[in-house]
mmCIF file of C-alpha atoms in Angstrom:
data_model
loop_
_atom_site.group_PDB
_atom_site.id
_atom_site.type_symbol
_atom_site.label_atom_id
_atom_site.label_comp_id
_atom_site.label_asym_id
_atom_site.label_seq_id
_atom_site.Cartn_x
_atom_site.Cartn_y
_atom_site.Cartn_z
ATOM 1 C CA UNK A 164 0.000 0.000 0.000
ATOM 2 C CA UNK A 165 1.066 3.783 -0.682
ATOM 3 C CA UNK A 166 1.841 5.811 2.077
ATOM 4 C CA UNK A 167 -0.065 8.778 2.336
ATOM 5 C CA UNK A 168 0.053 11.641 4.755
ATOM 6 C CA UNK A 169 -2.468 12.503 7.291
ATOM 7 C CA UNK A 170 -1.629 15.587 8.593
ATOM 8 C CA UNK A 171 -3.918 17.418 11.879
ATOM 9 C CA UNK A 172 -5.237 19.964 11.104
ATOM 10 C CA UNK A 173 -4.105 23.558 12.634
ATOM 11 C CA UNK A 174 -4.582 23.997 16.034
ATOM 12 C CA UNK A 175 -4.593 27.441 16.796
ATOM 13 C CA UNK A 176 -5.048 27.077 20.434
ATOM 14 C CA UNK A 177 -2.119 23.951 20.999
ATOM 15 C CA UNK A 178 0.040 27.259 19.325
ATOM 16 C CA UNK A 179 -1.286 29.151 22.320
ATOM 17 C CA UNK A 180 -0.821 27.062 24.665
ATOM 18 C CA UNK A 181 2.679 26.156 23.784
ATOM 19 C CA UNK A 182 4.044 29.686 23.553
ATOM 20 C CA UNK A 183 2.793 30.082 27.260
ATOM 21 C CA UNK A 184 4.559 26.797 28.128
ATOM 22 C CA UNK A 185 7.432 28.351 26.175
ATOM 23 C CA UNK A 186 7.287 31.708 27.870
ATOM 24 C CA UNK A 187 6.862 30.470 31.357
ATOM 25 C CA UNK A 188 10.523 28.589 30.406
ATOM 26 C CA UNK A 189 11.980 31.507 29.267
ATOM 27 C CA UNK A 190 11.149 33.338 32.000
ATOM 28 C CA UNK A 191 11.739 31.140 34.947
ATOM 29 C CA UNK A 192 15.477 30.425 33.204
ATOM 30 C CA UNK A 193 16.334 34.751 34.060
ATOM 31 C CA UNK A 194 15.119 34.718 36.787
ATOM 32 C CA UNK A 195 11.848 36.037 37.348
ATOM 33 C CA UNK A 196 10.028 34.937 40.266
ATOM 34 C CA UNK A 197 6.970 33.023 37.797
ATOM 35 C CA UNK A 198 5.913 30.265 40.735
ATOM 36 C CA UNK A 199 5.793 26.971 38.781
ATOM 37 C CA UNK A 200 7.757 28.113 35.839
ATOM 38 C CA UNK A 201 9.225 25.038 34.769
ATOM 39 C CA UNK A 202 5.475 22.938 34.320
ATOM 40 C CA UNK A 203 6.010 24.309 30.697
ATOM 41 C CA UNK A 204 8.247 21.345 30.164
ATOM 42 C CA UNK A 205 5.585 19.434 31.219
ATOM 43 C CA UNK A 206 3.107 21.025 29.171
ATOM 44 C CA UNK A 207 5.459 20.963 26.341
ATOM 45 C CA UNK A 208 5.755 16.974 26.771
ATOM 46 C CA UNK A 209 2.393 16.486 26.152
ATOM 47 C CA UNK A 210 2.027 19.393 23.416
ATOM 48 C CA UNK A 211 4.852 17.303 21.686
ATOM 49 C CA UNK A 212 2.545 13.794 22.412
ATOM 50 C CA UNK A 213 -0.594 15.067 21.114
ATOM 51 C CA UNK A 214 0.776 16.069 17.775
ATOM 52 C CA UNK A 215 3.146 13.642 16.819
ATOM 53 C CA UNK A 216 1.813 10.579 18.622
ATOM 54 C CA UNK A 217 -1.622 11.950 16.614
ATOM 55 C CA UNK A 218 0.395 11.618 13.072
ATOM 56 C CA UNK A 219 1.857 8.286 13.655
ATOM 57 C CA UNK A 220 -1.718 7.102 15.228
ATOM 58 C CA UNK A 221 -3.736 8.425 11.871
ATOM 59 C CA UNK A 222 -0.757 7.137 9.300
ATOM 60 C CA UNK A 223 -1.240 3.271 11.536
ATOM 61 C CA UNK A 224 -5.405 3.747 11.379
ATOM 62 C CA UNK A 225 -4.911 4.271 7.246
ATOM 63 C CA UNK A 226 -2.374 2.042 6.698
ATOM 64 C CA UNK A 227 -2.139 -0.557 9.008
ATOM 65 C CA UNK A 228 1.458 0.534 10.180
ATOM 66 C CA UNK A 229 4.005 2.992 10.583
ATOM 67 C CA UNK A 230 6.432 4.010 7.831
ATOM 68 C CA UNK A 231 9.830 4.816 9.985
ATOM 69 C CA UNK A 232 12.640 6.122 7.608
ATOM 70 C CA UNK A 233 9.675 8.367 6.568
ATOM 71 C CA UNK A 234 9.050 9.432 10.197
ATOM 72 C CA UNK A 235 12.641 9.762 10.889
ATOM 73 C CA UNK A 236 13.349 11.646 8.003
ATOM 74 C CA UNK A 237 11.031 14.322 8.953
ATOM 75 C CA UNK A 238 11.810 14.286 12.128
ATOM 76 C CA UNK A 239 15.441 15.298 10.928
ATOM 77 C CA UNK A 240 14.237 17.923 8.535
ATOM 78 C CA UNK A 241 12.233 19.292 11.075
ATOM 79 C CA UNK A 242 15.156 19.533 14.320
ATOM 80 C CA UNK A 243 18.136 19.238 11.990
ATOM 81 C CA UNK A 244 18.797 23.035 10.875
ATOM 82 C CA UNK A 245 17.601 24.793 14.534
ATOM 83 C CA UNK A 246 20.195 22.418 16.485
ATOM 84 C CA UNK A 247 23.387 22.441 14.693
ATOM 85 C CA UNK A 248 22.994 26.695 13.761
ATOM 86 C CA UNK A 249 22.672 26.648 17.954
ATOM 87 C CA UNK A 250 25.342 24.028 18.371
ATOM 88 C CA UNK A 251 27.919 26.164 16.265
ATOM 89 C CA UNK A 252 27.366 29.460 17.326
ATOM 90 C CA UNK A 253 27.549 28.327 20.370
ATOM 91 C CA UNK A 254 30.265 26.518 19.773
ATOM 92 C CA UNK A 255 32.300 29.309 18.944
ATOM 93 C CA UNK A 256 31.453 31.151 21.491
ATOM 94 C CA UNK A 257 32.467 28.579 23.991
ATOM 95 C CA UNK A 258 35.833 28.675 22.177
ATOM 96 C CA UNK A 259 36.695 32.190 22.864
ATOM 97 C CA UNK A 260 35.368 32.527 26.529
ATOM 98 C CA UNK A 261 35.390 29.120 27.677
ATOM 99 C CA UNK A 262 38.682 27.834 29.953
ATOM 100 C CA UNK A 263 40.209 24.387 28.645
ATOM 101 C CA UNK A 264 38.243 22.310 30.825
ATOM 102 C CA UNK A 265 35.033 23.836 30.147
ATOM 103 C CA UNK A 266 35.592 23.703 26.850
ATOM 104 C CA UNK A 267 35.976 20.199 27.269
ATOM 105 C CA UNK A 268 32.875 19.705 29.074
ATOM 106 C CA UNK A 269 31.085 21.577 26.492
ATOM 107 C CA UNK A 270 32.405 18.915 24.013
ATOM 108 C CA UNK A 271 30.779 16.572 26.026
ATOM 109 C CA UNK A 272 27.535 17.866 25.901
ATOM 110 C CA UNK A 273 28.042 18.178 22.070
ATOM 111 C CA UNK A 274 28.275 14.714 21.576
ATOM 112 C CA UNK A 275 25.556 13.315 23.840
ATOM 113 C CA UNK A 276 23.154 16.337 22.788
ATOM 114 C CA UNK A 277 23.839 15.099 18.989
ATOM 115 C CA UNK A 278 22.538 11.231 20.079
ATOM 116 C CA UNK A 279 19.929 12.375 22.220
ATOM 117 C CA UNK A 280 21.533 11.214 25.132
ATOM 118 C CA UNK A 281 22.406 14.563 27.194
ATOM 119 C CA UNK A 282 19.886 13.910 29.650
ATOM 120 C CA UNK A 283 21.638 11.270 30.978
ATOM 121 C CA UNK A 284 25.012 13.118 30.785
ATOM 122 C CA UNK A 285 23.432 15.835 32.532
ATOM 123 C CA UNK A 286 21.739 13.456 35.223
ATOM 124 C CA UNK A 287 25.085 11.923 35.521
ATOM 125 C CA UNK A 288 26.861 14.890 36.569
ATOM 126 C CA UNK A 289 23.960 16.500 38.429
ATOM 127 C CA UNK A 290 25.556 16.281 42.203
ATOM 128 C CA UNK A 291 27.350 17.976 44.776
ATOM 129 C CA UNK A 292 30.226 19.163 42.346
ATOM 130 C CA UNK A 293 28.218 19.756 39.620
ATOM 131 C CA UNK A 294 28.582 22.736 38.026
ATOM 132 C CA UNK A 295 25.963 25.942 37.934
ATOM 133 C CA UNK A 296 23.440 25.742 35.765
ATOM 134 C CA UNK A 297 24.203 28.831 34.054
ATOM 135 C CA UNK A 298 27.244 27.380 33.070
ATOM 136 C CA UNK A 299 26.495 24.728 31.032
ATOM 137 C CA UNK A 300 25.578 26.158 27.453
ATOM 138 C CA UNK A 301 23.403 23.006 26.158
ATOM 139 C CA UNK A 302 21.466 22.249 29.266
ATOM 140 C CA UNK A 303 18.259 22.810 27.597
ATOM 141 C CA UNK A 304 18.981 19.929 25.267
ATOM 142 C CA UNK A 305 17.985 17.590 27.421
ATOM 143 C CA UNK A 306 14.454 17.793 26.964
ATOM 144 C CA UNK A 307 15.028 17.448 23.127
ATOM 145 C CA UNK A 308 16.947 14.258 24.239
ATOM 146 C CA UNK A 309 13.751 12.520 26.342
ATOM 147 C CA UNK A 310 11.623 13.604 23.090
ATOM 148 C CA UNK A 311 13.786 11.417 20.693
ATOM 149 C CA UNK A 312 14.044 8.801 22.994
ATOM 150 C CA UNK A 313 10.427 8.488 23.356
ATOM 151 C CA UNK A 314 9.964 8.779 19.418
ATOM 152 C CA UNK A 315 12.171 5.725 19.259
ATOM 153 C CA UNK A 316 10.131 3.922 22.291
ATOM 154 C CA UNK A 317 6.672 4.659 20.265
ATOM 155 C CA UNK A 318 7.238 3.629 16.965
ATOM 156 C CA UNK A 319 8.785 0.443 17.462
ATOM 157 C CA UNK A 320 5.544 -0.017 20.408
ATOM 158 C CA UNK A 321 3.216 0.846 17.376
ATOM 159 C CA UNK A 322 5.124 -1.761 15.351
ATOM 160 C CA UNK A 323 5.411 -4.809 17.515
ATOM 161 C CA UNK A 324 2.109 -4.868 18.354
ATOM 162 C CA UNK A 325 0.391 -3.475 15.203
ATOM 163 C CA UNK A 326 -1.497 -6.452 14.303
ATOM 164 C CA UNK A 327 -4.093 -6.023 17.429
ATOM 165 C CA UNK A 328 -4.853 -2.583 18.154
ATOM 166 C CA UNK A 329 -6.528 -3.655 21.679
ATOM 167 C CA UNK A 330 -3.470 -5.099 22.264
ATOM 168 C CA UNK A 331 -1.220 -1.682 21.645
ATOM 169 C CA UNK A 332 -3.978 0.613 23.215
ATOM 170 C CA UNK A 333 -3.573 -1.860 26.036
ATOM 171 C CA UNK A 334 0.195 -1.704 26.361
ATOM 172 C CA UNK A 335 0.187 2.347 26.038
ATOM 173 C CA UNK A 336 -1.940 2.708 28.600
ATOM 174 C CA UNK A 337 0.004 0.320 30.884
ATOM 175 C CA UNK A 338 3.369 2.030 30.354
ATOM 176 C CA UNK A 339 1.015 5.620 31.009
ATOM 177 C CA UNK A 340 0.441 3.541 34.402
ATOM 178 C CA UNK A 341 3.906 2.056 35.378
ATOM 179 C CA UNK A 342 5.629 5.564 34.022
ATOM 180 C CA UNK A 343 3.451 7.748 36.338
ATOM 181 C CA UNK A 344 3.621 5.382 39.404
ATOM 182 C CA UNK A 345 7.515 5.848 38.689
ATOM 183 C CA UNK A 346 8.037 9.170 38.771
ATOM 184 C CA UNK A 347 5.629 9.254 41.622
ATOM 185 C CA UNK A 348 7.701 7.127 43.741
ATOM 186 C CA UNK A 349 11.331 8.102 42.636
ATOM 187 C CA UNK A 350 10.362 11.885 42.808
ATOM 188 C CA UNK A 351 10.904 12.470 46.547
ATOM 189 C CA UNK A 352 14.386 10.233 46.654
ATOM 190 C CA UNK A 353 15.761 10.275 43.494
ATOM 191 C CA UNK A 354 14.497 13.786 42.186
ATOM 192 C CA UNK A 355 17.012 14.100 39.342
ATOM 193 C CA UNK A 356 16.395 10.830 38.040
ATOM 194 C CA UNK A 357 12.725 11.626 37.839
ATOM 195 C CA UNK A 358 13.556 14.920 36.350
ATOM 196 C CA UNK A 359 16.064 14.201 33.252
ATOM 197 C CA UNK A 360 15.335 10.183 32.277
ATOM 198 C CA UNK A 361 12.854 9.426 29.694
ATOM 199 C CA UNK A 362 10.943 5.942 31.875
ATOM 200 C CA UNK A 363 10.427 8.481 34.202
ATOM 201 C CA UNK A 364 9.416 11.211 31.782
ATOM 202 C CA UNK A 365 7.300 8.783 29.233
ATOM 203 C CA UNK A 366 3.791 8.904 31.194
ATOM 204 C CA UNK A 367 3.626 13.146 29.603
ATOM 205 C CA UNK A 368 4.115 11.698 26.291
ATOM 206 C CA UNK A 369 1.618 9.621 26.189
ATOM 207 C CA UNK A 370 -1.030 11.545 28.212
ATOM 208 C CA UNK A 371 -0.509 13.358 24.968
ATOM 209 C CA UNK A 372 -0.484 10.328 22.668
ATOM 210 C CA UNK A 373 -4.118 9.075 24.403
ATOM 211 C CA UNK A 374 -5.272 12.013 23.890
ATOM 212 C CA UNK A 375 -4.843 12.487 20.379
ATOM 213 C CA UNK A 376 -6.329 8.295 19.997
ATOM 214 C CA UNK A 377 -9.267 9.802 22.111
ATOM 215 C CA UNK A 378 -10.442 12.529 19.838
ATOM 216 C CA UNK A 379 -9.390 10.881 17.458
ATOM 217 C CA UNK A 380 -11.572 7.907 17.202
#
């Protein structure tokens, strides 16, 4: 069968609500006093579930599965150009201000922010030495990293199970259940686990994701 595009339509309001949820960011990262700044990550999580967990849910209803090197591709196209014009401007300016060991660090958060893996670089420095936030020029990276993670988590769900949709309905709602419960329970000892890994993270996603099934059908 062809693959054909099913594109949502344009949500004027998700636009609204995600410039808030971007704004509230912003904001909170200089400093003004906005109580519960940083719940536009959250809102952006499920912004991010609702539209792209809608696509690949309305190209598996047509067609009966997923095309990924199309998904991925567009994916690419769509991130590609933003990232590395931020990753080499800043980049050079981490070059000319940066000491050697900074700069070195930086480099660090090059690599794992181009394989979507700075999240856990940044949880695995997070600590008692770690350095200020301020001073680590890719930091916000790491919610682009539990994105791609999770858009490598859904696809291949849709795909192993797409012969019974009960079946995949079933198993998204069960990972909504054992991601929430997770973050639940590691929030209060393990707080920076349950802030920068994607298990912990997934349950926004898909609260998006259900969503999008929900009106959808």
């Amino acid at each position: 069968m062809m693959h054909t595009s099913h594109g949502l339509p344009y949500r004027r309001d998700i636009d609204g609500v995600r410039a808030f949820a971007v704004l509230s960011v912003v904001l909170s990262h200089f400093g003004i006093p906005l109580r519960g700044g940083f719940v536009g990550v959250e809102i952006f999580f499920v912004i991010s579930g609702f539209l792209i967990g809608g696509l690949l849910w309305r190209e598996y209803d047509h067609n009966g599965k997923i095309w990924l090197v199309n998904f991925y591709v567009r994916r690419f196209r769509r991130l590609a150009p933003a990232f590395f014009v931020t990753v080499f401007l800043t980049g050079a300016l981490a070059w000319a201000i940066l000491l050697p060991f900074e700069f070195r660090e930086y480099g660090k958060a090059t690599i794992a922010a181009t394989v979507y893996l700075s999240n856990v670089l940044f949880f695995r420095q997070a600590g008692y030495f770690d350095a200020a936030s301020e001073d680590k020029p890719l930091l916000h990276t790491w919610s682009l990293a539990v994105e791609e993670q999770f858009y490598i988590f859904l696809p291949l769900l849709i795909l192993l199970l797409a012969r019974s949709r009960h079946a995949l309905l079933a198993a998204m709602i069960g990972c909504w259940i054992l991601s929430l419960v997770a973050c639940i329970v590691m929030t209060p000892s393990h707080p920076m686990a349950a802030f920068y890994l994607f298990p912990f993270r997934a349950w926004e996603m898909l609260s998006g994701v259900l969503l999008a099934i929900w009106g959808y059908q």
